XYZ file of C-alpha atoms in Angstrom:
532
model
C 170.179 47.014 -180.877
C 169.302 50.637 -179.891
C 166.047 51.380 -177.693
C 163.042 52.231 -179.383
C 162.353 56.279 -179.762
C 159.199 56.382 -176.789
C 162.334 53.976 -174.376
C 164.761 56.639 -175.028
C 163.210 59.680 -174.497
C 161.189 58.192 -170.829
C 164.781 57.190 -170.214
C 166.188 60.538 -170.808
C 163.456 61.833 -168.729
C 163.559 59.859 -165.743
C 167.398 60.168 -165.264
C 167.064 64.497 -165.007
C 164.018 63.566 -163.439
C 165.660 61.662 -161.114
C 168.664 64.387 -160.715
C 166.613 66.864 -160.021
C 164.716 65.612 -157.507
C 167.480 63.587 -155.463
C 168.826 67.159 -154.987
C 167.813 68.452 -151.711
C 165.329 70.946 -152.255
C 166.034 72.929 -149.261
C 169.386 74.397 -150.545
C 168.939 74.841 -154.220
C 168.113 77.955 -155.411
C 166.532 79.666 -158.777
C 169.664 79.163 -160.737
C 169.857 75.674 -160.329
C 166.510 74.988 -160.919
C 167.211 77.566 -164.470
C 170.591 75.070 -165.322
C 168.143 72.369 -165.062
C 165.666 73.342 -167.448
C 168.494 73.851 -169.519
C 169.462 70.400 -169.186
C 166.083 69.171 -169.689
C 165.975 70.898 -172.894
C 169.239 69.447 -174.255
C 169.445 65.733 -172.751
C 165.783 64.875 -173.660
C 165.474 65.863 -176.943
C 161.653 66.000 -176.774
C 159.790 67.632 -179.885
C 156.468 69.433 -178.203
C 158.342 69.929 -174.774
C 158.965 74.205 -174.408
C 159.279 76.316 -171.599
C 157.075 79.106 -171.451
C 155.999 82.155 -168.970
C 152.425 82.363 -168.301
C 150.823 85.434 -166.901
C 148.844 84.389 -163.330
C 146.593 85.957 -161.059
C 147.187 90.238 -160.937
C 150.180 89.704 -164.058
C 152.504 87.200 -161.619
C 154.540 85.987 -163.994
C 154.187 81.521 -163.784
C 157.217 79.779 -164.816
C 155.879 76.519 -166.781
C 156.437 73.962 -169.317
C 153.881 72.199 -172.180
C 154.125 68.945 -173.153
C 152.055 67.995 -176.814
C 152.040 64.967 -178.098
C 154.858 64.041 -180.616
C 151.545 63.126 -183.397
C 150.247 66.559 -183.567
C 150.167 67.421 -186.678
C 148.368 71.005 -186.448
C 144.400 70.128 -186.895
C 143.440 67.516 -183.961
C 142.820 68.393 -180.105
C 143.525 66.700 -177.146
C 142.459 66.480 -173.471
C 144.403 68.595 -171.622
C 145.908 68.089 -167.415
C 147.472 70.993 -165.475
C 150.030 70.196 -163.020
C 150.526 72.674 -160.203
C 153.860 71.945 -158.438
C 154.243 70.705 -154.731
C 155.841 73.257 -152.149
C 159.479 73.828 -152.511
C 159.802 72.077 -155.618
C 160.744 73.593 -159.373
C 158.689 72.877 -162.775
C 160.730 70.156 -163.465
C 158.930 67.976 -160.576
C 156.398 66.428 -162.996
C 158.625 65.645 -165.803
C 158.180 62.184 -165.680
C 154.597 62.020 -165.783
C 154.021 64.845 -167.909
C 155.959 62.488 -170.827
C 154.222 59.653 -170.215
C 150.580 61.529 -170.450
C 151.570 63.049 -173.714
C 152.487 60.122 -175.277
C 148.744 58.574 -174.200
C 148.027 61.918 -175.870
C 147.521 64.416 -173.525
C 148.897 68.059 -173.641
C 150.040 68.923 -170.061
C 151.043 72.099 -168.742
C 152.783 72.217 -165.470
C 153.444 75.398 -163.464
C 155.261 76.368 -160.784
C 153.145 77.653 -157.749
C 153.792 81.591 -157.363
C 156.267 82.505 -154.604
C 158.426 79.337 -155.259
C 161.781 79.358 -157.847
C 161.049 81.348 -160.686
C 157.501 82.131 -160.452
C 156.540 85.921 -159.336
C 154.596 86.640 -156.324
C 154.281 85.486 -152.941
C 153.876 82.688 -150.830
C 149.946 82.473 -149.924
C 149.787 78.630 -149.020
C 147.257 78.286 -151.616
C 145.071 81.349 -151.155
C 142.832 82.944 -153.725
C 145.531 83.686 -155.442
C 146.881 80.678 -156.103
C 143.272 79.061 -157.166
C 143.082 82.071 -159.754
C 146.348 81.475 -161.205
C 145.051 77.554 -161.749
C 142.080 78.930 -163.474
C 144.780 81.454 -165.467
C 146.713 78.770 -166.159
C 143.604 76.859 -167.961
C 142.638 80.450 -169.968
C 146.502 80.163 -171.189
C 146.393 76.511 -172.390
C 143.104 76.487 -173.758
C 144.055 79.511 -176.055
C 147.804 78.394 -176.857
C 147.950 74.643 -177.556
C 145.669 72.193 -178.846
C 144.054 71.112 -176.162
C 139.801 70.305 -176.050
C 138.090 72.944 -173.725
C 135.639 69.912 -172.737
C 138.261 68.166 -171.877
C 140.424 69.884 -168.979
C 141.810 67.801 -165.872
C 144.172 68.640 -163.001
C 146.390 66.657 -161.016
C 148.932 67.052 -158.260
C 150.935 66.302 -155.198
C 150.750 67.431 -151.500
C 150.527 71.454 -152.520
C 149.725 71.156 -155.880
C 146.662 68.254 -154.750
C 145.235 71.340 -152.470
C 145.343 73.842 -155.235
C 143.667 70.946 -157.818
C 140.832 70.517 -155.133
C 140.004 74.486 -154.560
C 139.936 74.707 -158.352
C 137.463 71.968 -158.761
C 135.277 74.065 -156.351
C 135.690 77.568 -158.503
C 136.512 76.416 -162.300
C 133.370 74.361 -164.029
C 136.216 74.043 -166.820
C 137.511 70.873 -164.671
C 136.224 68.034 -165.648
C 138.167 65.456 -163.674
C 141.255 65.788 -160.659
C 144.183 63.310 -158.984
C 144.399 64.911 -156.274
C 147.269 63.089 -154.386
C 148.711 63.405 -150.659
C 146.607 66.620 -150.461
C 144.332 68.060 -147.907
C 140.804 67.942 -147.496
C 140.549 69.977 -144.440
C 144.136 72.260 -143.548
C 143.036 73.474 -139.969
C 142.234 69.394 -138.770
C 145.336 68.512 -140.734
C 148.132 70.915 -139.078
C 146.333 71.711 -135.700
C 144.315 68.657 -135.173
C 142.010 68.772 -131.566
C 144.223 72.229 -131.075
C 147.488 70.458 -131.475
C 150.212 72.093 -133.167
C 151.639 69.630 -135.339
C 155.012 70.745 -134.836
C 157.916 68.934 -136.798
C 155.627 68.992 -139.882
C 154.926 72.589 -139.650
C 158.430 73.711 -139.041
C 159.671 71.440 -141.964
C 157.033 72.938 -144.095
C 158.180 76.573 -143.155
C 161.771 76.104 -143.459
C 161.203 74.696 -146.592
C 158.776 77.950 -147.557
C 161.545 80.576 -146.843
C 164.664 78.390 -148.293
C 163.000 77.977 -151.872
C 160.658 80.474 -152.169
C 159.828 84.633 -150.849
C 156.694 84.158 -147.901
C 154.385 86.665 -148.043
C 153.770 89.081 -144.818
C 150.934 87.352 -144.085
C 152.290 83.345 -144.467
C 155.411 85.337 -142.084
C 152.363 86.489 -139.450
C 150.561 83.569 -139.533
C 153.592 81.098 -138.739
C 154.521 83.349 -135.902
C 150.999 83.009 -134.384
C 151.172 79.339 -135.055
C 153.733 78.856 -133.302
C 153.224 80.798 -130.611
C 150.503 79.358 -128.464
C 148.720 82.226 -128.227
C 145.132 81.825 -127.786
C 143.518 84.964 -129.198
C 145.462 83.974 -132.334
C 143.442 80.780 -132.482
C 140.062 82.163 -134.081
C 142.140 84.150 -136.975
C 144.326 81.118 -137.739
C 141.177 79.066 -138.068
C 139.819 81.211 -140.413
C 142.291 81.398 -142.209
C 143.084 77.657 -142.516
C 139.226 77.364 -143.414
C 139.428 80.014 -146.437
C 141.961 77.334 -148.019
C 140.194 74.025 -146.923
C 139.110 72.101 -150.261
C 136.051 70.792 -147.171
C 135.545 74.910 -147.107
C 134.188 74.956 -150.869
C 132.281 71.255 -150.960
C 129.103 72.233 -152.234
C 130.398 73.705 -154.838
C 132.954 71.100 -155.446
C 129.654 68.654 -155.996
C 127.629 71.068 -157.990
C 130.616 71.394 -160.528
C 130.913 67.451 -161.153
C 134.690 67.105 -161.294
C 135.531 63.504 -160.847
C 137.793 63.271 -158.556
C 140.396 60.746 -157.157
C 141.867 60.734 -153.878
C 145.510 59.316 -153.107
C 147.282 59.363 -149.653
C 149.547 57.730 -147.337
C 148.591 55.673 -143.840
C 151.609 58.275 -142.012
C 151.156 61.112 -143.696
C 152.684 63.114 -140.893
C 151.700 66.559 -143.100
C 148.407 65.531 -143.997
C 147.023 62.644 -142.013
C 144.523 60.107 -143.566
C 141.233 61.092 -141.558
C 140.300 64.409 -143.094
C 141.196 62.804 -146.415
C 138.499 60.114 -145.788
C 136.460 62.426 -144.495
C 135.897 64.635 -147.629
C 136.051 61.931 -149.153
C 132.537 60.549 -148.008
C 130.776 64.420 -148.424
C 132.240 64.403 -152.179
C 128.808 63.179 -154.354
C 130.830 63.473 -158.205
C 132.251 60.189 -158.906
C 135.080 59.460 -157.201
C 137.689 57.716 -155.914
C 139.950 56.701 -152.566
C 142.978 55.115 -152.431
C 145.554 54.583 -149.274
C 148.729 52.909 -149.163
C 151.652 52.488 -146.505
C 154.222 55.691 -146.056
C 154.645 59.219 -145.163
C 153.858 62.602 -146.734
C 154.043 61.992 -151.091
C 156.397 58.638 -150.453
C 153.424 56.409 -151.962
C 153.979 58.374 -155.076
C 157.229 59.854 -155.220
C 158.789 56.584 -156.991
C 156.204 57.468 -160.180
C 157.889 61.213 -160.477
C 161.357 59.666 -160.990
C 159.553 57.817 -163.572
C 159.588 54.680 -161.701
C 156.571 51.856 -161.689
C 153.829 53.239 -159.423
C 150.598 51.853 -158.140
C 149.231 55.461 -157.524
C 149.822 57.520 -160.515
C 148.596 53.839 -162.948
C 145.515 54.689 -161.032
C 145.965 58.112 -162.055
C 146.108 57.975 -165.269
C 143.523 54.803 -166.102
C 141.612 57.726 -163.885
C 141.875 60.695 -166.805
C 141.848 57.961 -169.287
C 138.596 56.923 -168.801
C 136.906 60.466 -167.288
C 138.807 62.858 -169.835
C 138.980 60.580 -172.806
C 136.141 58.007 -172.364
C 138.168 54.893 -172.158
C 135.983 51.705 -171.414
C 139.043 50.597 -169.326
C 136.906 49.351 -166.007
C 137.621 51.985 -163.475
C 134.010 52.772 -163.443
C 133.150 49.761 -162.467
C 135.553 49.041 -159.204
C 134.856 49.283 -155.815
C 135.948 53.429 -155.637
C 137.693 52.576 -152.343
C 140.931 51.295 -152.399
C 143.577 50.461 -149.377
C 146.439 48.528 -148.941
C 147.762 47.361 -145.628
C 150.673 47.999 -143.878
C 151.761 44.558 -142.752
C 150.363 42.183 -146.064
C 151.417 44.720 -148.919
C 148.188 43.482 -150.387
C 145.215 45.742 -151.467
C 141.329 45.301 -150.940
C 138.630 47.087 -152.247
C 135.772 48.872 -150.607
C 132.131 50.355 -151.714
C 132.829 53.249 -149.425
C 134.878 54.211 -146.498
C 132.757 53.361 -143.855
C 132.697 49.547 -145.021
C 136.565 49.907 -144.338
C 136.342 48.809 -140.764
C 132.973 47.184 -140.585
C 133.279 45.242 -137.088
C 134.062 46.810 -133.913
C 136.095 45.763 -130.684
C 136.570 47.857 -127.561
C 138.917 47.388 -125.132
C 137.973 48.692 -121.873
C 139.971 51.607 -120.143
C 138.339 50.128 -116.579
C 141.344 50.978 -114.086
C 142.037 54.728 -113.147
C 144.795 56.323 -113.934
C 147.016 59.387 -112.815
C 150.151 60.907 -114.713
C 152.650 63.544 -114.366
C 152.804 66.119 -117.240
C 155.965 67.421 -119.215
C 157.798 64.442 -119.095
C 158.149 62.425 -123.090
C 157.550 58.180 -121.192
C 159.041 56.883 -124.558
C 155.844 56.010 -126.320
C 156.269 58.473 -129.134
C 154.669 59.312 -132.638
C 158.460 58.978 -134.070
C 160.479 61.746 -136.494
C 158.266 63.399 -139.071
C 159.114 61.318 -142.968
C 161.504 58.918 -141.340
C 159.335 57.299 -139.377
C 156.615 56.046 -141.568
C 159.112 55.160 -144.336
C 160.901 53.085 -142.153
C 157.606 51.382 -141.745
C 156.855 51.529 -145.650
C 159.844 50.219 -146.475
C 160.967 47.361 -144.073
C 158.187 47.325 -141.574
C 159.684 48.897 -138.690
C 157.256 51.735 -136.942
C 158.541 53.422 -133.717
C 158.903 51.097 -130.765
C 158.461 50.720 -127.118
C 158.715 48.439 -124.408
C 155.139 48.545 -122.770
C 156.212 47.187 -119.208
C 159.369 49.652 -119.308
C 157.179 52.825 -119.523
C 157.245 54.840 -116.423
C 153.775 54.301 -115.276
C 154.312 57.752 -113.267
C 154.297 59.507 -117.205
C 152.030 57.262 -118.947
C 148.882 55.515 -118.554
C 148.713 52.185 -119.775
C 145.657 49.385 -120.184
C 146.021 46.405 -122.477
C 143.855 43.476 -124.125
C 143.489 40.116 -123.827
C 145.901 38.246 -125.670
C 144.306 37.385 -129.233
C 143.700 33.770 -130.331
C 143.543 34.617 -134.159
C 145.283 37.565 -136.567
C 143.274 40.794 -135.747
C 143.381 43.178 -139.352
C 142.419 46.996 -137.965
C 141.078 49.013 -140.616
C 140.370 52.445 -140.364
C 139.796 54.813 -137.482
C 140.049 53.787 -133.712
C 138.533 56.019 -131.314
C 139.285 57.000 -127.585
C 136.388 57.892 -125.003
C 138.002 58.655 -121.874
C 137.237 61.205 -118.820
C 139.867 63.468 -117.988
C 140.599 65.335 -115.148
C 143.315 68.112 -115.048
C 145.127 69.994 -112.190
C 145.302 72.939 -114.635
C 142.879 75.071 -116.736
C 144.836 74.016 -120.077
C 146.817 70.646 -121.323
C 147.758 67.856 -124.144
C 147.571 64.486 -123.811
C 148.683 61.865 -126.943
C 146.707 58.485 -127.318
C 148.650 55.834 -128.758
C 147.818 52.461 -129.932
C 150.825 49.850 -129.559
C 150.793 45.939 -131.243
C 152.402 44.082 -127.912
C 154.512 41.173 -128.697
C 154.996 38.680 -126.149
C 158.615 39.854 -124.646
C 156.612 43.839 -124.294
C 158.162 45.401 -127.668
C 155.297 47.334 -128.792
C 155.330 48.418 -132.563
C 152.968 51.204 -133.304
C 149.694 51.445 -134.852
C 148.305 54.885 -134.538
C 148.328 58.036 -132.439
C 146.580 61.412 -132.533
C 147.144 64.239 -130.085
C 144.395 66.213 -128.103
C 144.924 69.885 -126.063
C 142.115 71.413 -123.994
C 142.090 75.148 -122.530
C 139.644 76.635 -120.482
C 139.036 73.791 -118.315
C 138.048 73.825 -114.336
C 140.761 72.722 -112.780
C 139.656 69.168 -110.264
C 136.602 69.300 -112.528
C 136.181 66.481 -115.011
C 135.264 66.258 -118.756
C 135.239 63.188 -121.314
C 137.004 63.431 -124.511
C 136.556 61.842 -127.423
C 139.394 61.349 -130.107
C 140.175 59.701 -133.206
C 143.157 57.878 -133.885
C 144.641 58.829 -137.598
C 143.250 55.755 -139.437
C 145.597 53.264 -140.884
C 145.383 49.408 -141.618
C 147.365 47.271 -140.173
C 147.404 43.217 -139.242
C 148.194 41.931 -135.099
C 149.620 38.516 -135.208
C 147.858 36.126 -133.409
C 149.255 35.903 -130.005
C 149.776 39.823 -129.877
C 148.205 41.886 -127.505
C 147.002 45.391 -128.268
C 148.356 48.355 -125.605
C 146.393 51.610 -124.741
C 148.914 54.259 -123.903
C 148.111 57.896 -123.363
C 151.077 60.496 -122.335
C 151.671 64.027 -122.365
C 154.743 64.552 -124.273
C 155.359 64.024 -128.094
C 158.286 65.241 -130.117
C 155.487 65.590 -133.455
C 153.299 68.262 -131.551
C 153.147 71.164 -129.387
C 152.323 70.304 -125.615
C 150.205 72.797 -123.301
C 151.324 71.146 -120.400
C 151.425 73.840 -117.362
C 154.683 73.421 -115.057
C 153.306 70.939 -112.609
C 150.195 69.363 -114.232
C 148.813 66.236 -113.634
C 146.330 64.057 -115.420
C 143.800 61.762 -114.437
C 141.772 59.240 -116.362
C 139.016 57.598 -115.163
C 136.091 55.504 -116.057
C 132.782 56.338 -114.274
C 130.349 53.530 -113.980
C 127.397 55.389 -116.019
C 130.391 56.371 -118.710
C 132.672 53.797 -119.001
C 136.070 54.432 -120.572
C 137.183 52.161 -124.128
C 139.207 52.455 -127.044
C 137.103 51.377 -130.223
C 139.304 49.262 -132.353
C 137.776 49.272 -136.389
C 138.588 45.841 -137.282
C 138.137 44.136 -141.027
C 135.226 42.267 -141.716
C 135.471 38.797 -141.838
């Protein structure tokens, strides 16, 4: 018996879906991504699918495709959802998804991002020019397919989730946005405390100038990043800030876009805490949802046209906010999380609720380290990391009592009678004192098994310049949030070093650390824990 018509054509779809994407993105090039649309064309077989060039911000020239519903018949309208690509990757990326919304009936136009494959222009790392071309991209669609002007939604991943947000704060046209492994803030995502995030970056960059043409400015910028310079630093702020969805949040609000918020526990490109943080400012209705992975992993299966938890929410997320669908979303607890050790999800009122109860372990004992020297305890490799830990569980490890206590300082808990679930953010309050004006240190929280293997929780890096040298200060850093369960019988560990392969280090030649805890300030790490 032969599949059914809607079977074979998501089955046609996911398999070039699934071609394209398996290819490494870093060494295709324009043509390949040109033989695929080709492909697409013939192997699917899709009436209402058609490749067309839409003219962006100053006449760029946007490579896209439309998807209408296979009932149009030439009179009715239909909510419409733009799909800006992610960075690096061609038109093509949203294939999947794009079928299965126009079958719900939806017409969806995606687009690649200007600078990238066949798209004109410049890499600006969404800049105003890419949140005009969005709003270009609506003009096009409202005027040349049947789609309802009170009706428009946007939706996207990593890059494309940053561009959805900044048009939500400049296009009252947008009604509602799935805005997935995104950014709220880009400056506390890629320099967090004045880190350079450096594996992410440099992945990000090499990805920019393989697939796409950087602009002189995205070329200056890197260069500056990179560099360590510190006169740099106010420029690069500002111009992280000027494409920060948290930049534009008032008007975000006043426009009313609802908007949904997906991301990953290791996003090692966009970590969970600014998410969660502009999360809590937004006042439109809205929505949070975290799962176990790395940067787009919790819903890359869904643009292969696999099962996914993330882009079901998604789409019951249009369905009910762009076509009024009394399917219950309203209704749920808008925060949504699921662990990294149960694979089971919990719901939330709001973010804050997340990790309710609070439990400190005390940093009481002094301790002095040696800079420029990685002790082992180590954020991991940027993606493989965290998907080891998505997949089977296995986040980078250390053996606590083999650390060289000369590179890292180390305090631990009392060993814990009963299952301890940490939700959320953990926070550091330590005083520091430094044998040089400037330096990095990385916190680290371990899970401590009985032999010593420590499996990791969280970490976050933090770099100070301009410091008296012998004089000390207290610092106060949060941990990127995550969830995750200790076993009963598990200790937690308290590690803080000075070397991590995931960041920049402003370690001077020679410096030393120091962290005490004064008896009118005491030292602590404040572990979030789930409410019982």
């Amino acid at each position: 018996m032969g599949l059914p018509r809607k079977a074979l054509r998501t089955t046609a779809i996911g398999t070039v879906s699934a071609a394209l994407l398996a290819a490494p993105a870093v060494v295709a090039t324009p043509a390949v991504a040109a033989s695929g649309q080709q492909a697409l064309t013939r192997q699917t077989g899709v009436p209402g699918v058609r490749f067309v060039d839409i003219e962006g911000d100053g006449g760029t020239v946007l490579k896209a495709n439309v998807f209408t519903p296979a009932g149009y018949d030439g009179r009715q309208t239909y909510p419409v959802i733009v799909l800006p690509t992610s960075w690096a990757l061609p038109q093509v990326e949203y294939v999947a998804q794009a079928a299965k919304l126009a079958d719900s009936g939806y017409v969806v136009v995606s687009y690649n991002t200007r600078g990238f494959w066949q798209s004109g222009g410049e890499i600006e790392v969404a800049g105003p020019p890419d949140t005009a071309d969005a709003s270009k991209v609506i003009d096009w669609t409202l005027a040349n397919t049947p789609s309802d002007p009170d009706r428009v939604g946007m939706a996207g991943v990593s890059y494309g989730a940053g561009i959805c947000l900044l048009a939500a704060g400049h296009d009252k046209r947008i009604k509602a946005v799935a805005a997935l492994s995104g950014w709220g803030d880009l400056v506390d995502s890629i320099y967090s405390q004045r880190t350079q995030h450096k594996q992410a970056t440099a992945f990000l960059v090499g990805a920019g100038y393989l697939t796409g043409r950087p602009s002189a400015e995205f070329q200056q910028l890197t260069a500056d990043y990179f560099s360590g310079d510190l006169s740099k630093e106010p420029g690069l702020i500002a111009w992280g800030k000027k494409r920060s969805p948290a930049t534009y949040l008032d008007r975000i609000n006043a426009n009313g876009a609802a908007i949904m918020l997906g991301n990953a526990w290791g996003d090692t490109i966009f970590p969970p805490n600014q998410t969660a943080e502009f999360y809590e400012r937004l006042t439109v209705p809205k929505r949070l949802e975290f799962r176990p992975g790395d940067h787009a992993t919790a819903e890359g299966g869904g643009l292969l046209g696999l099962p996914n938890d993330t882009w079901t929410s998604a789409h019951r997320w249009f369905d009910h906010h762009l076509r009024g669908a009394d399917n219950g979303v309203d209704g749920e607890q808008p925060v949504r999380i699921k662990s990294r050790s149960t694979g089971g999800y919990e719901t939330y009122p709001d973010w804050k609720s997340v990790g309710a109860d609070r439990r400190k372990i005390a940093l009481a004992d002094s301790e002095h380290v040696f800079a420029n020297v990685d002790s082992g305890a180590n954020g991991g490799i940027v993606f493989l990391s965290s998907m080891l830990d998505q997949f089977v569980r296995l986040p980078p490890m250390a053996s606590i009592p083999l650390l060289p206590r000369a590179f890292a300082a180390v305090w631990k808990s009392e060993r814990y009678g009963s299952k301890q679930q940490i939700r959320g953010t953990a926070k550091l309050h330590t005083t520091v004192t430094g044998t040089k004006e400037s330096g990095t240190l990385v916190a680290y929280l371990y899970d401590v098994g009985p032999l010593g293997l420590g499996k990791l929780v969280s970490n976050a890096p933090y770099t100070f310049h301009g410091k008296t040298p012998g004089q000390p200060f207290t610092v106060d850093l949060e941990l990127f949030s995550t969830a995750y369960d200790v076993p009963a019988g598990h200790r937690l560990a308290v590690i803080i070093d000075t070397v991590d392969p995931l960041y920049i280090e402003h370690n001077p030649s020679g410096a030393q650390l120091t962290f005490s805890s004064p008896a009118a300030d005491p030292s602590y790490l404040s572990v979030p824990l789930r409410k019982e």
